[in-house]
XYZ file of C-alpha atoms in Angstrom:
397
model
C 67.921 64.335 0.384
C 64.956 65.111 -1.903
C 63.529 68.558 -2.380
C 60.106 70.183 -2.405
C 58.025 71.021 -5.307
C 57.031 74.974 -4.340
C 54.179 76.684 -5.544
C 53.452 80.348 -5.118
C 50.230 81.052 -6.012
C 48.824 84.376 -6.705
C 50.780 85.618 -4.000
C 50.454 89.923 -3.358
C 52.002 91.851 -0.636
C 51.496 95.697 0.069
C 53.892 98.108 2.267
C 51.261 101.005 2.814
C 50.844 102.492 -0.728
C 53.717 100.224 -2.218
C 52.541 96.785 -4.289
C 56.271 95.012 -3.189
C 54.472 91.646 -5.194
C 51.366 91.794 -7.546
C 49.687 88.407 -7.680
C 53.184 86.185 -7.968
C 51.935 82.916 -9.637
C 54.392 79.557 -10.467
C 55.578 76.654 -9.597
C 59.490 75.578 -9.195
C 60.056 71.859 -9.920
C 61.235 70.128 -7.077
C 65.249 69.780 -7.205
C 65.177 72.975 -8.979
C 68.012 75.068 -8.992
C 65.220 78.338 -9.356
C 66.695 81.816 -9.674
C 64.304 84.826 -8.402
C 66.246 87.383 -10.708
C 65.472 91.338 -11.189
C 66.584 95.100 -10.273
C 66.806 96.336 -6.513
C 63.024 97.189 -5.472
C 61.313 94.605 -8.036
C 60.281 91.881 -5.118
C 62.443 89.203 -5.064
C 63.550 89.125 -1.730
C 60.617 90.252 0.086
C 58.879 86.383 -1.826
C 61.851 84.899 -0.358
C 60.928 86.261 3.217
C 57.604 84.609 2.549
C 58.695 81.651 1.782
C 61.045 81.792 4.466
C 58.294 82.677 6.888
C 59.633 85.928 7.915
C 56.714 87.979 6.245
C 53.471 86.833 5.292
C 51.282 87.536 2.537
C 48.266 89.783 1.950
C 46.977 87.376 -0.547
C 47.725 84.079 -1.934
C 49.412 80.879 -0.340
C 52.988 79.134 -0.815
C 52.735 75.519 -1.314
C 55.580 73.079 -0.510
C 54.204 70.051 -2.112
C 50.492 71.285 -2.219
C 50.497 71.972 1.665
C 50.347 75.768 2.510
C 53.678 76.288 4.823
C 52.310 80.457 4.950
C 50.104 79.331 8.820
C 53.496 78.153 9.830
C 56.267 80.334 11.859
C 60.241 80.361 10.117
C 61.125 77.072 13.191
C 58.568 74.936 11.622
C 59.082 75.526 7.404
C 61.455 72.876 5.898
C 63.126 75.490 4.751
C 66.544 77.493 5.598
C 68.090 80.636 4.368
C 71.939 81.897 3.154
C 72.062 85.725 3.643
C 74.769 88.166 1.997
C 75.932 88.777 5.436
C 76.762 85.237 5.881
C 75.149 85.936 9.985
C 77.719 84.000 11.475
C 78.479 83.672 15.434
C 82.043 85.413 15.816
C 82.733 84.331 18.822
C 82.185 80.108 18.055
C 84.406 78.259 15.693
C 83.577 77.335 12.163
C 83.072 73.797 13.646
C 80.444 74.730 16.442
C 78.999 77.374 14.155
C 77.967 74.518 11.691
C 77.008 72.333 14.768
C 74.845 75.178 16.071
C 71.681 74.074 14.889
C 71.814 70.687 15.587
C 72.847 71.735 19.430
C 69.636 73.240 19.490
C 68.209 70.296 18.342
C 69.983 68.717 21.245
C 71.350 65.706 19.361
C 73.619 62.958 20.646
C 76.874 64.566 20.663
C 78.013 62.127 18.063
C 75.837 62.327 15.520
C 76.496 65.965 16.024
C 80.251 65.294 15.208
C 79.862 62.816 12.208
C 77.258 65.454 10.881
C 79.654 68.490 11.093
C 82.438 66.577 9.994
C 80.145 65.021 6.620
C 79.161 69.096 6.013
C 82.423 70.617 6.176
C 84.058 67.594 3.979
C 80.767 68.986 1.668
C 82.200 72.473 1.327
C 85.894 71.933 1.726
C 86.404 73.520 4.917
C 87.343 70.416 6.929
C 91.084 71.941 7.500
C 89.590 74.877 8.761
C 86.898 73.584 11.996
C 88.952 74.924 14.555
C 89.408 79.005 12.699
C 87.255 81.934 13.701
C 84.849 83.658 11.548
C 87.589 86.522 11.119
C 90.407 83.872 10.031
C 88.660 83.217 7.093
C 88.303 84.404 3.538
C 84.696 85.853 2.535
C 84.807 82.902 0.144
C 85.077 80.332 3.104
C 82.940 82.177 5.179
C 79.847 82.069 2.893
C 80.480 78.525 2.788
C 80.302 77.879 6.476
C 77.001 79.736 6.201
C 76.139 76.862 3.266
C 76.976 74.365 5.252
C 75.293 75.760 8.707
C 72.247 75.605 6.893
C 72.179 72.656 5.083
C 72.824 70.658 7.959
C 69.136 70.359 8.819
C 68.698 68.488 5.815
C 65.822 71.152 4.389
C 63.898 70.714 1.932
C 64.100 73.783 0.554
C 67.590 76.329 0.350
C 66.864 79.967 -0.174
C 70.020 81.764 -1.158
C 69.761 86.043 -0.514
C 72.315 87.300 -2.479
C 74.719 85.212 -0.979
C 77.975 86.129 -3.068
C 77.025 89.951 -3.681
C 79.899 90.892 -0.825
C 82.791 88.975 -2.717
C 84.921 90.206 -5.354
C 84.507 89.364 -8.903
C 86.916 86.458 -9.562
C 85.875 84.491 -6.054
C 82.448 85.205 -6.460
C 82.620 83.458 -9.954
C 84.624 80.298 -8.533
C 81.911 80.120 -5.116
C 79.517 79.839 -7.688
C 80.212 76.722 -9.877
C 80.919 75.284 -5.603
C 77.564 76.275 -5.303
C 75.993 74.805 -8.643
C 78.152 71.804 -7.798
C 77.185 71.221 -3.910
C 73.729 71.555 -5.660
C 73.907 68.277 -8.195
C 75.445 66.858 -5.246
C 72.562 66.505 -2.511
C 69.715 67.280 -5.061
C 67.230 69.060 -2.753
C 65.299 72.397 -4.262
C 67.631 75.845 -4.675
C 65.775 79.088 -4.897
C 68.243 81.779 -5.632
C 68.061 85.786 -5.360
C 69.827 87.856 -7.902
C 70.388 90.878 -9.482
C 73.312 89.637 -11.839
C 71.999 88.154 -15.086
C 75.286 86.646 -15.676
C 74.921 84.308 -12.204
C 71.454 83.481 -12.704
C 72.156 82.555 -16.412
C 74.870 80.263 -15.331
C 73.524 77.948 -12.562
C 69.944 77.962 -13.028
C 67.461 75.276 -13.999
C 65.150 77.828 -14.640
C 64.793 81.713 -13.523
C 61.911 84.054 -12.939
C 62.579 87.757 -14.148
C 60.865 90.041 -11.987
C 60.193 94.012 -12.684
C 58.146 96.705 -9.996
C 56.629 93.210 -8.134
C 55.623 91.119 -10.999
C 57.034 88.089 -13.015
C 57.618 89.334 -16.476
C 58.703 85.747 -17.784
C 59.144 82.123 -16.588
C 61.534 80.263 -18.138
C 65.164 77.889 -18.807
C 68.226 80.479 -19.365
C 68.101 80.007 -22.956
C 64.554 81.014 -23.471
C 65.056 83.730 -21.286
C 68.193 85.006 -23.595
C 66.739 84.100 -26.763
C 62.738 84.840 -26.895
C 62.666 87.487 -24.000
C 58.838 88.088 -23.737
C 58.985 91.555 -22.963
C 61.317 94.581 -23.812
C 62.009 94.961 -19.855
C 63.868 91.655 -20.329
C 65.121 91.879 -23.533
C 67.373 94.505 -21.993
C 67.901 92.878 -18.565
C 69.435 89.885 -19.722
C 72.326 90.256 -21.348
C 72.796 93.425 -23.798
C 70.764 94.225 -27.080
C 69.821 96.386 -29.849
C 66.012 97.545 -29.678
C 63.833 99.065 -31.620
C 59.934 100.288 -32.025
C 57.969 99.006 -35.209
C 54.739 99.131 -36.688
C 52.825 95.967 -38.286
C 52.102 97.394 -41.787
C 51.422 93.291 -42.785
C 50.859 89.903 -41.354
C 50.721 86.541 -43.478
C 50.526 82.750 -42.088
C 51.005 80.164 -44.366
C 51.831 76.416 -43.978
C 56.158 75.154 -45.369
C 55.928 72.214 -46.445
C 57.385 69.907 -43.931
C 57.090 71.504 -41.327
C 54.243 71.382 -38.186
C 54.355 74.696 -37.313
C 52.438 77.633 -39.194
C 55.289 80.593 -40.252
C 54.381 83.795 -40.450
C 55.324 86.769 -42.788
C 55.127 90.016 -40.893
C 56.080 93.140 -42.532
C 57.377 96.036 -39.827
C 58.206 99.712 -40.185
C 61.136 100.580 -38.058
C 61.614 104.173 -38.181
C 65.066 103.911 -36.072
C 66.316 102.154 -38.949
C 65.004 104.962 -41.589
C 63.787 102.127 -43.866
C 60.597 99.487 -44.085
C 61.609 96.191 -43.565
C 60.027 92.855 -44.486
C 59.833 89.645 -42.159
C 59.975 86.196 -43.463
C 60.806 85.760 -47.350
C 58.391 87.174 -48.957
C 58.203 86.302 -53.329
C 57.180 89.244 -54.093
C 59.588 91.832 -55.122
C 59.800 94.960 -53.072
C 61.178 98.470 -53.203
C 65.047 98.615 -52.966
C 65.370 100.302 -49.361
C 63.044 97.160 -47.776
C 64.809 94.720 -46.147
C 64.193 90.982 -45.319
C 63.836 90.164 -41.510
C 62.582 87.244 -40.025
C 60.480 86.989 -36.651
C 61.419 84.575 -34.335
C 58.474 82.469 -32.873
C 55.989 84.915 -33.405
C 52.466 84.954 -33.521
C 49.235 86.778 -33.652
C 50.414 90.042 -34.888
C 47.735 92.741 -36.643
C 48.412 95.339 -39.033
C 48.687 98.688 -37.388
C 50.333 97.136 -34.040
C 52.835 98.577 -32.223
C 56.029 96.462 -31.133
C 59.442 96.426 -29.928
C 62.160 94.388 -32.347
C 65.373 93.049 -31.346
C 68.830 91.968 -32.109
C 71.933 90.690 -29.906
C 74.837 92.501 -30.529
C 77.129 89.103 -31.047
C 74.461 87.881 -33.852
C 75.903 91.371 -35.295
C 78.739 90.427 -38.042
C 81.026 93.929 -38.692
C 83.308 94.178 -41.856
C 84.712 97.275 -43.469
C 83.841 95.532 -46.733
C 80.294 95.454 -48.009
C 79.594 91.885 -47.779
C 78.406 89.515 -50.760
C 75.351 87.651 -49.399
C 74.629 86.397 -53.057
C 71.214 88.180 -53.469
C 69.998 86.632 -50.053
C 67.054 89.054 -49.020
C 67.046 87.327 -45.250
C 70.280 89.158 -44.549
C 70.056 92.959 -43.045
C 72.945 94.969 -44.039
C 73.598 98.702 -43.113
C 76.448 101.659 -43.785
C 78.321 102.855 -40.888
C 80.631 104.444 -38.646
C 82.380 103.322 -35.991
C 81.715 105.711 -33.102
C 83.382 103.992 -30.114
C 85.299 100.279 -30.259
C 85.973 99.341 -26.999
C 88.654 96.149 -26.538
C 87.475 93.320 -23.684
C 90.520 91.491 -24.567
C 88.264 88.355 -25.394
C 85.964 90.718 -27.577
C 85.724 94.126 -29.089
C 82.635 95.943 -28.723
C 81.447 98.041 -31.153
C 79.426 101.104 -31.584
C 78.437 102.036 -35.032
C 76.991 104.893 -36.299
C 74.374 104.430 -39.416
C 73.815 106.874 -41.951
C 70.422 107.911 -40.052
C 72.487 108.673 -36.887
C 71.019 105.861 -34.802
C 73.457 103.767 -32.757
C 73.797 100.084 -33.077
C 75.930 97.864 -30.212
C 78.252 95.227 -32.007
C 79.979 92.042 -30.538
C 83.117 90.479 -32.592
C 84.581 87.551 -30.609
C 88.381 86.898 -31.092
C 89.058 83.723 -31.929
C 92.326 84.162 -33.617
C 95.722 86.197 -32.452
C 95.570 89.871 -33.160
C 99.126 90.647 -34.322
C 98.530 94.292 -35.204
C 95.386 94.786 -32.999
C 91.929 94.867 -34.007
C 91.423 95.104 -37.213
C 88.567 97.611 -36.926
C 89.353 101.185 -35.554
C 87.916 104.322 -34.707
C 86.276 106.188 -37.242
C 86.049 103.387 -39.678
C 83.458 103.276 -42.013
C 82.261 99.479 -41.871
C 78.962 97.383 -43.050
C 77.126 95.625 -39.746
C 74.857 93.223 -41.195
C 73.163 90.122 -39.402
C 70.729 86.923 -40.290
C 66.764 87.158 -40.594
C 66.401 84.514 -38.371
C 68.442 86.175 -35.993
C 65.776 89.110 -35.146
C 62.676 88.725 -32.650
C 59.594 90.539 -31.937
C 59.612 91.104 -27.924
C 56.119 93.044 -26.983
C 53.154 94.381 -28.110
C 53.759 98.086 -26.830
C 50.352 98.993 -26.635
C 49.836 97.153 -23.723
């Protein structure tokens, strides 16, 4: 099977007074595995209804490879859909539940039975044709739904929450089926979300969406790493952020290198100090700091925007570390307010001496024989890498 390349293109739908989407515009690749990921209310599943067919835009089109599918009812889009509530007939076996529509279709009855057969092999439910709906796990049952609509051979596979209703562990294991049956017949996945955690591990590529917009477009790592807007920056995954002023911006050419750097130098009152990005030469006052912008560009002196840094780029000691004179390395003075063990990870929550929190990740890599080796109350030094900091937003905006 191949998939469709889908574009949505400046898409906008209004519920009276409410703006559900507000001129939705990109493209997924087609054999995507495309994530639609955001915060009850922000959208998401009222663009999959369009795409599905089930509601139609006020403006813009959806384009499965560059022909607009929005003139055409649910029956005739290339297209099938995987709810949360799996929608399964409780009366029909899982075999004549997969075989459904293809009955419709009114098929010879044995390409109907190779079909089902090839489809339930697909999601390892072979042993299990002859079971009710109710004799099966939530696990299998969302699978049965897979397979149901798969057997069409769309081009396109919209996922609704579909693993939302399991438990934790299952829903974890039904996912790397899913990313797996995925690789395995290679047509386009567009996936609904509000767990960053799912959408970060299957997806090709994932569109964060916030109060019917897109905020950012992009592969899980650049999502993580350069979030493009503070709304993100704290959606995905956890962070420490902070407002900051442009007092100075530089650009200057390393030598080596394509790219232009640039020195910007930020006042970051949460942090009671003025802190410098990108090695400057010049010597500065003892309470400045080094801090270096990540991929950053186009700032102005007097600008307002939001800084951040991921709590496990965060090293904690209770010794005041020895960076050698390095002035790219932040170090602060605190206390530890709350340390909260994850067995895999302690998570920390230390107290600097201007009172402002900061959220701190230590891995465990080795065997604790006395516990963690920070504690409550302990005054410790949190310190992290200039490269490790990044600009999100212009706040003015």
């Amino acid at each position: 099977m191949n998939g469709s390349t889908v574009t949505i293109s400046n898409v906008s739908k209004h519920f009276g007074d409410f703006h559900a989407l507000d001129n939705v515009d990109f493209t997924i690749k087609q054999g995507e595995f495309f994530s639609l990921l955001g915060p009850s209310g922000c959208g998401k599943t009222t663009l999959l209804r369009i795409i599905a067919g089930f509601e139609f835009p006020d403006e813009g089109a959806v384009l499965f490879d560059d022909k607009d599918i929005v003139p055409l009812p649910p029956n005739k889009r290339p297209v099938n859909t995987v709810f949360q509530s799996y929608a399964l007939f409780p009366h029909l076996s899982v075999y004549e539940n997969v075989a459904f529509p293809l009955r419709l279709r009114k098929l010879d009855k044995n390409v109907i039975d190779s079909k089902v057969k090839e489809y339930l092999r697909l999601v390892q439910l072979e042993q299990h044709a002859y079971k009710k709906p109710n004799q099966l796990s939530g696990g299998q049952r969302q699978r049965v739904a897979i397979a149901r609509a798969l057997i069409n051979e769309p081009k396109v596979l919209l996922l609704d929450e579909p693993l939302s209703a399991l438990d934790a562990k299952l829903r974890s294991s039904l996912l790397l089926d899913l990313d797996a049956l995925h690789d395995k017949i290679g047509i386009t996945f567009i996936y609904v979300t509000h767990d960053q955690s799912e959408a970060l591990a299957v997806s090709d590529r994932i569109a964060v969406m916030n109060a019917g917009k897109v905020l950012q477009v992009g592969s899980p790592f650049e999502i993580y790493e350069s979030p493009a807007t503070q709304f993100v920056a704290q959606f995905i995954g956890e962070t420490n952020l902070f407002e900051a002023t442009v007092v100075n911006c530089e650009s200057y050419k390393v030598e080596g290198k394509a790219d232009i750097e640039h020195m910007v130098t930020l006042n970051v009152p949460a942090l009671g100090m003025q802190a410098q990005l990108k090695g400057d030469t010049q010597a500065t006052k003892e309470e400045d700091k080094n801090i270096l912008v990540t991929d950053y560009e186009h700032t102005d002196e007097g600008q307002k925007v939001a800084f951040t840094v991921r709590p496990e780029k965060i090293r904690i000691t209770r010794e005041e570390p020895a960076f050698g004179g390095r002035r790219d390395i932040n170090v602060f003075k605190g206390i530890v307010k709350e340390p909260v063990y994850t067995g895999f990870q302690s998570k920390f929550y230390v107290e600097l001496e201007n009172g402002t929190i900061v959220k701190v990740f230590k891995q465990h890599t080795n065997y604790l024989d006395d516990g963690p080796e920070i504690a409550w109350k302990d005054t410790v030094y949190i310190s992290w890498s200039a490269e490790d900091g990044y600009i999100v937003e212009d706040i003015n905006k």
